[in-house]
PDB file of C-alpha atoms in Angstrom:
ATOM      1  CA  UNK A1476       8.273 -89.504  55.437  1.00  0.00           C
ATOM      2  CA  UNK A1477       4.663 -90.609  55.737  1.00  0.00           C
ATOM      3  CA  UNK A1478       2.194 -90.469  52.878  1.00  0.00           C
ATOM      4  CA  UNK A1479       0.341 -87.625  54.618  1.00  0.00           C
ATOM      5  CA  UNK A1480       3.484 -85.516  55.031  1.00  0.00           C
ATOM      6  CA  UNK A1481       4.448 -86.167  51.405  1.00  0.00           C
ATOM      7  CA  UNK A1482       1.005 -85.014  50.287  1.00  0.00           C
ATOM      8  CA  UNK A1483       1.313 -81.975  52.548  1.00  0.00           C
ATOM      9  CA  UNK A1484       4.528 -80.969  50.762  1.00  0.00           C
ATOM     10  CA  UNK A1485       2.588 -80.957  47.487  1.00  0.00           C
ATOM     11  CA  UNK A1486      -0.402 -79.056  48.886  1.00  0.00           C
ATOM     12  CA  UNK A1487       1.312 -76.200  50.670  1.00  0.00           C
ATOM     13  CA  UNK A1488       4.077 -73.752  49.867  1.00  0.00           C
ATOM     14  CA  UNK A1489       7.167 -74.063  52.062  1.00  0.00           C
ATOM     15  CA  UNK A1490       6.233 -70.984  54.105  1.00  0.00           C
ATOM     16  CA  UNK A1491       2.896 -72.529  55.131  1.00  0.00           C
ATOM     17  CA  UNK A1492       4.152 -75.974  56.090  1.00  0.00           C
ATOM     18  CA  UNK A1493       3.849 -76.533  59.799  1.00  0.00           C
ATOM     19  CA  UNK A1494       7.080 -77.529  61.438  1.00  0.00           C
ATOM     20  CA  UNK A1495       6.739 -77.730  65.205  1.00  0.00           C
ATOM     21  CA  UNK A1496      10.373 -76.732  65.738  1.00  0.00           C
ATOM     22  CA  UNK A1497       9.878 -73.450  63.876  1.00  0.00           C
ATOM     23  CA  UNK A1498       7.074 -72.191  66.130  1.00  0.00           C
ATOM     24  CA  UNK A1499       7.137 -70.864  69.686  1.00  0.00           C
ATOM     25  CA  UNK A1500       6.427 -73.494  72.358  1.00  0.00           C
ATOM     26  CA  UNK A1501       2.968 -72.065  73.158  1.00  0.00           C
ATOM     27  CA  UNK A1502       2.002 -72.170  69.477  1.00  0.00           C
ATOM     28  CA  UNK A1503       3.224 -75.774  69.094  1.00  0.00           C
ATOM     29  CA  UNK A1504       1.055 -76.705  72.076  1.00  0.00           C
ATOM     30  CA  UNK A1505      -1.913 -74.937  70.512  1.00  0.00           C
ATOM     31  CA  UNK A1506      -1.324 -76.503  67.096  1.00  0.00           C
ATOM     32  CA  UNK A1507      -1.156 -79.980  68.583  1.00  0.00           C
ATOM     33  CA  UNK A1508      -4.306 -79.380  70.629  1.00  0.00           C
ATOM     34  CA  UNK A1509      -6.415 -78.057  67.761  1.00  0.00           C
ATOM     35  CA  UNK A1510      -5.191 -80.846  65.470  1.00  0.00           C
ATOM     36  CA  UNK A1511      -7.650 -82.999  67.408  1.00  0.00           C
ATOM     37  CA  UNK A1512     -10.582 -80.950  66.093  1.00  0.00           C
ATOM     38  CA  UNK A1513     -12.247 -80.951  62.688  1.00  0.00           C
ATOM     39  CA  UNK A1514     -13.246 -77.305  63.102  1.00  0.00           C
ATOM     40  CA  UNK A1515     -13.013 -74.689  65.821  1.00  0.00           C
ATOM     41  CA  UNK A1516     -13.649 -71.132  66.870  1.00  0.00           C
ATOM     42  CA  UNK A1517     -11.402 -69.062  69.138  1.00  0.00           C
ATOM     43  CA  UNK A1518     -13.169 -70.181  72.307  1.00  0.00           C
ATOM     44  CA  UNK A1519     -13.008 -73.886  71.415  1.00  0.00           C
ATOM     45  CA  UNK A1520      -9.366 -73.602  70.358  1.00  0.00           C
ATOM     46  CA  UNK A1521      -8.394 -71.785  73.546  1.00  0.00           C
ATOM     47  CA  UNK A1522     -10.278 -74.164  75.845  1.00  0.00           C
ATOM     48  CA  UNK A1523      -8.801 -77.210  74.093  1.00  0.00           C
ATOM     49  CA  UNK A1524      -5.284 -75.985  74.842  1.00  0.00           C
ATOM     50  CA  UNK A1525      -6.084 -75.203  78.451  1.00  0.00           C
ATOM     51  CA  UNK A1526      -4.689 -71.693  78.000  1.00  0.00           C
ATOM     52  CA  UNK A1527      -6.683 -68.895  79.640  1.00  0.00           C
ATOM     53  CA  UNK A1528      -6.076 -66.367  76.846  1.00  0.00           C
ATOM     54  CA  UNK A1529      -7.497 -66.301  73.336  1.00  0.00           C
ATOM     55  CA  UNK A1530      -4.528 -64.421  71.848  1.00  0.00           C
ATOM     56  CA  UNK A1531      -2.504 -67.559  70.945  1.00  0.00           C
ATOM     57  CA  UNK A1532      -5.540 -69.030  69.171  1.00  0.00           C
ATOM     58  CA  UNK A1533      -6.088 -65.731  67.331  1.00  0.00           C
ATOM     59  CA  UNK A1534      -2.433 -65.705  66.176  1.00  0.00           C
ATOM     60  CA  UNK A1535      -2.745 -69.301  64.963  1.00  0.00           C
ATOM     61  CA  UNK A1536      -5.882 -68.509  62.943  1.00  0.00           C
ATOM     62  CA  UNK A1537      -3.968 -65.746  61.165  1.00  0.00           C
ATOM     63  CA  UNK A1538      -1.369 -68.187  59.857  1.00  0.00           C
ATOM     64  CA  UNK A1539      -1.796 -69.573  56.316  1.00  0.00           C
ATOM     65  CA  UNK A1540      -2.138 -73.155  57.531  1.00  0.00           C
ATOM     66  CA  UNK A1541      -5.587 -72.375  58.967  1.00  0.00           C
ATOM     67  CA  UNK A1542      -8.462 -71.872  56.553  1.00  0.00           C
ATOM     68  CA  UNK A1543     -11.564 -69.899  57.417  1.00  0.00           C
ATOM     69  CA  UNK A1544     -15.158 -70.329  56.348  1.00  0.00           C
ATOM     70  CA  UNK A1545     -16.629 -67.108  57.674  1.00  0.00           C
ATOM     71  CA  UNK A1546     -20.239 -68.252  57.994  1.00  0.00           C
ATOM     72  CA  UNK A1547     -19.545 -71.686  59.490  1.00  0.00           C
ATOM     73  CA  UNK A1548     -20.528 -72.523  63.051  1.00  0.00           C
ATOM     74  CA  UNK A1549     -16.858 -73.154  63.852  1.00  0.00           C
ATOM     75  CA  UNK A1550     -15.143 -71.104  61.148  1.00  0.00           C
ATOM     76  CA  UNK A1551     -11.515 -72.265  61.406  1.00  0.00           C
ATOM     77  CA  UNK A1552     -10.197 -75.466  59.878  1.00  0.00           C
ATOM     78  CA  UNK A1553      -6.802 -77.116  59.913  1.00  0.00           C
ATOM     79  CA  UNK A1554      -6.294 -79.212  56.762  1.00  0.00           C
ATOM     80  CA  UNK A1555      -6.345 -82.957  57.426  1.00  0.00           C
ATOM     81  CA  UNK A1556      -2.823 -83.368  56.040  1.00  0.00           C
ATOM     82  CA  UNK A1557      -1.493 -80.784  58.497  1.00  0.00           C
ATOM     83  CA  UNK A1558      -3.413 -82.419  61.331  1.00  0.00           C
ATOM     84  CA  UNK A1559      -1.898 -85.779  60.417  1.00  0.00           C
ATOM     85  CA  UNK A1560       1.656 -84.436  60.246  1.00  0.00           C
ATOM     86  CA  UNK A1561       1.267 -82.703  63.611  1.00  0.00           C
ATOM     87  CA  UNK A1562      -0.128 -85.847  65.252  1.00  0.00           C
ATOM     88  CA  UNK A1563       2.590 -88.075  63.763  1.00  0.00           C
ATOM     89  CA  UNK A1564       5.441 -85.876  65.038  1.00  0.00           C
ATOM     90  CA  UNK A1565       7.924 -88.186  66.760  1.00  0.00           C
ATOM     91  CA  UNK A1566      11.096 -86.143  66.367  1.00  0.00           C
ATOM     92  CA  UNK A1567      10.662 -82.827  68.160  1.00  0.00           C
ATOM     93  CA  UNK A1568      12.109 -82.549  71.629  1.00  0.00           C
ATOM     94  CA  UNK A1569       8.770 -81.571  73.179  1.00  0.00           C
ATOM     95  CA  UNK A1570       6.638 -84.152  71.344  1.00  0.00           C
ATOM     96  CA  UNK A1571       3.569 -85.325  73.189  1.00  0.00           C
ATOM     97  CA  UNK A1572       3.128 -88.642  74.926  1.00  0.00           C
ATOM     98  CA  UNK A1573      -0.042 -90.702  74.654  1.00  0.00           C
ATOM     99  CA  UNK A1574      -1.072 -89.229  78.012  1.00  0.00           C
ATOM    100  CA  UNK A1575      -0.650 -85.691  76.655  1.00  0.00           C
ATOM    101  CA  UNK A1576      -2.877 -86.501  73.667  1.00  0.00           C
ATOM    102  CA  UNK A1577      -5.466 -88.091  75.961  1.00  0.00           C
ATOM    103  CA  UNK A1578      -5.519 -85.035  78.242  1.00  0.00           C
ATOM    104  CA  UNK A1579      -5.909 -82.692  75.264  1.00  0.00           C
ATOM    105  CA  UNK A1580      -8.736 -84.835  73.885  1.00  0.00           C
ATOM    106  CA  UNK A1581     -10.435 -84.735  77.290  1.00  0.00           C
ATOM    107  CA  UNK A1582     -10.117 -80.921  77.367  1.00  0.00           C
ATOM    108  CA  UNK A1583     -11.473 -80.698  73.801  1.00  0.00           C
ATOM    109  CA  UNK A1584     -14.454 -82.889  74.640  1.00  0.00           C
ATOM    110  CA  UNK A1585     -15.162 -80.833  77.763  1.00  0.00           C
ATOM    111  CA  UNK A1586     -14.956 -77.607  75.733  1.00  0.00           C
ATOM    112  CA  UNK A1587     -17.372 -78.996  73.138  1.00  0.00           C
ATOM    113  CA  UNK A1588     -19.760 -80.015  75.919  1.00  0.00           C
ATOM    114  CA  UNK A1589     -19.531 -76.584  77.517  1.00  0.00           C
ATOM    115  CA  UNK A1590     -20.355 -74.909  74.199  1.00  0.00           C
ATOM    116  CA  UNK A1591     -23.465 -77.094  73.954  1.00  0.00           C
ATOM    117  CA  UNK A1592     -24.514 -76.384  77.544  1.00  0.00           C
ATOM    118  CA  UNK A1593     -24.001 -72.638  77.096  1.00  0.00           C
ATOM    119  CA  UNK A1594     -25.945 -72.623  73.818  1.00  0.00           C
ATOM    120  CA  UNK A1595     -28.963 -74.345  75.370  1.00  0.00           C
ATOM    121  CA  UNK A1596     -29.285 -71.400  77.760  1.00  0.00           C
ATOM    122  CA  UNK A1597     -29.728 -69.166  74.712  1.00  0.00           C
ATOM    123  CA  UNK A1598     -31.904 -71.661  72.856  1.00  0.00           C
ATOM    124  CA  UNK A1599     -30.861 -74.977  71.399  1.00  0.00           C
ATOM    125  CA  UNK A1600     -29.570 -75.302  67.863  1.00  0.00           C
ATOM    126  CA  UNK A1601     -29.797 -78.480  65.821  1.00  0.00           C
ATOM    127  CA  UNK A1602     -26.722 -77.402  63.829  1.00  0.00           C
ATOM    128  CA  UNK A1603     -24.640 -77.039  66.992  1.00  0.00           C
ATOM    129  CA  UNK A1604     -25.963 -80.312  68.409  1.00  0.00           C
ATOM    130  CA  UNK A1605     -24.903 -82.242  65.299  1.00  0.00           C
ATOM    131  CA  UNK A1606     -21.498 -80.503  65.219  1.00  0.00           C
ATOM    132  CA  UNK A1607     -20.899 -81.256  68.905  1.00  0.00           C
ATOM    133  CA  UNK A1608     -21.923 -84.885  68.488  1.00  0.00           C
ATOM    134  CA  UNK A1609     -19.727 -85.401  65.425  1.00  0.00           C
ATOM    135  CA  UNK A1610     -16.597 -83.981  66.992  1.00  0.00           C
ATOM    136  CA  UNK A1611     -17.324 -85.328  70.454  1.00  0.00           C
ATOM    137  CA  UNK A1612     -18.042 -88.889  69.356  1.00  0.00           C
ATOM    138  CA  UNK A1613     -14.942 -88.980  67.141  1.00  0.00           C
ATOM    139  CA  UNK A1614     -12.777 -87.699  69.992  1.00  0.00           C
ATOM    140  CA  UNK A1615     -14.272 -90.229  72.390  1.00  0.00           C
ATOM    141  CA  UNK A1616     -13.680 -93.071  69.938  1.00  0.00           C
ATOM    142  CA  UNK A1617     -10.177 -92.091  68.813  1.00  0.00           C
ATOM    143  CA  UNK A1618      -8.879 -91.405  72.323  1.00  0.00           C
ATOM    144  CA  UNK A1619     -10.929 -93.952  74.261  1.00  0.00           C
ATOM    145  CA  UNK A1620     -12.642 -91.348  76.414  1.00  0.00           C
ATOM    146  CA  UNK A1621     -14.944 -93.761  78.193  1.00  0.00           C
ATOM    147  CA  UNK A1622     -14.984 -92.922  81.905  1.00  0.00           C
ATOM    148  CA  UNK A1623     -15.547 -89.174  81.954  1.00  0.00           C
ATOM    149  CA  UNK A1624     -17.862 -89.051  84.944  1.00  0.00           C
ATOM    150  CA  UNK A1625     -15.043 -89.405  87.458  1.00  0.00           C
TER     151      UNK A1625
END
């Protein structure tokens, strides 16, 4: 057991602890994808997974492991301890490879970029720019997203 998963056991009641084997496959995919993000909204969560529907993201946001700050730019947050446990999963039968994580990070970065591009049509926002840069630069660094032009 890692230090993060031990801390998670202290922070959350048993019913709220994420265990990838206890969720449907689509939800495990979504949980892994959004664990790459510091914060998200339904559109960003859905685009990061590559799923065309928002319903799986909506169901995930209704679970107790997701917190919501109603007035935030991206209102949904997955606690860092949960994100760490999800990313460190090496035991489930459908665990992700490094390539899977890289592809999800690429989708997340593209979704963040698309939110910025769409927002500039409506009028740019300094708050959104800073949020996009923070998440985008961290994703690019952590997953070595260097050659995105091709």
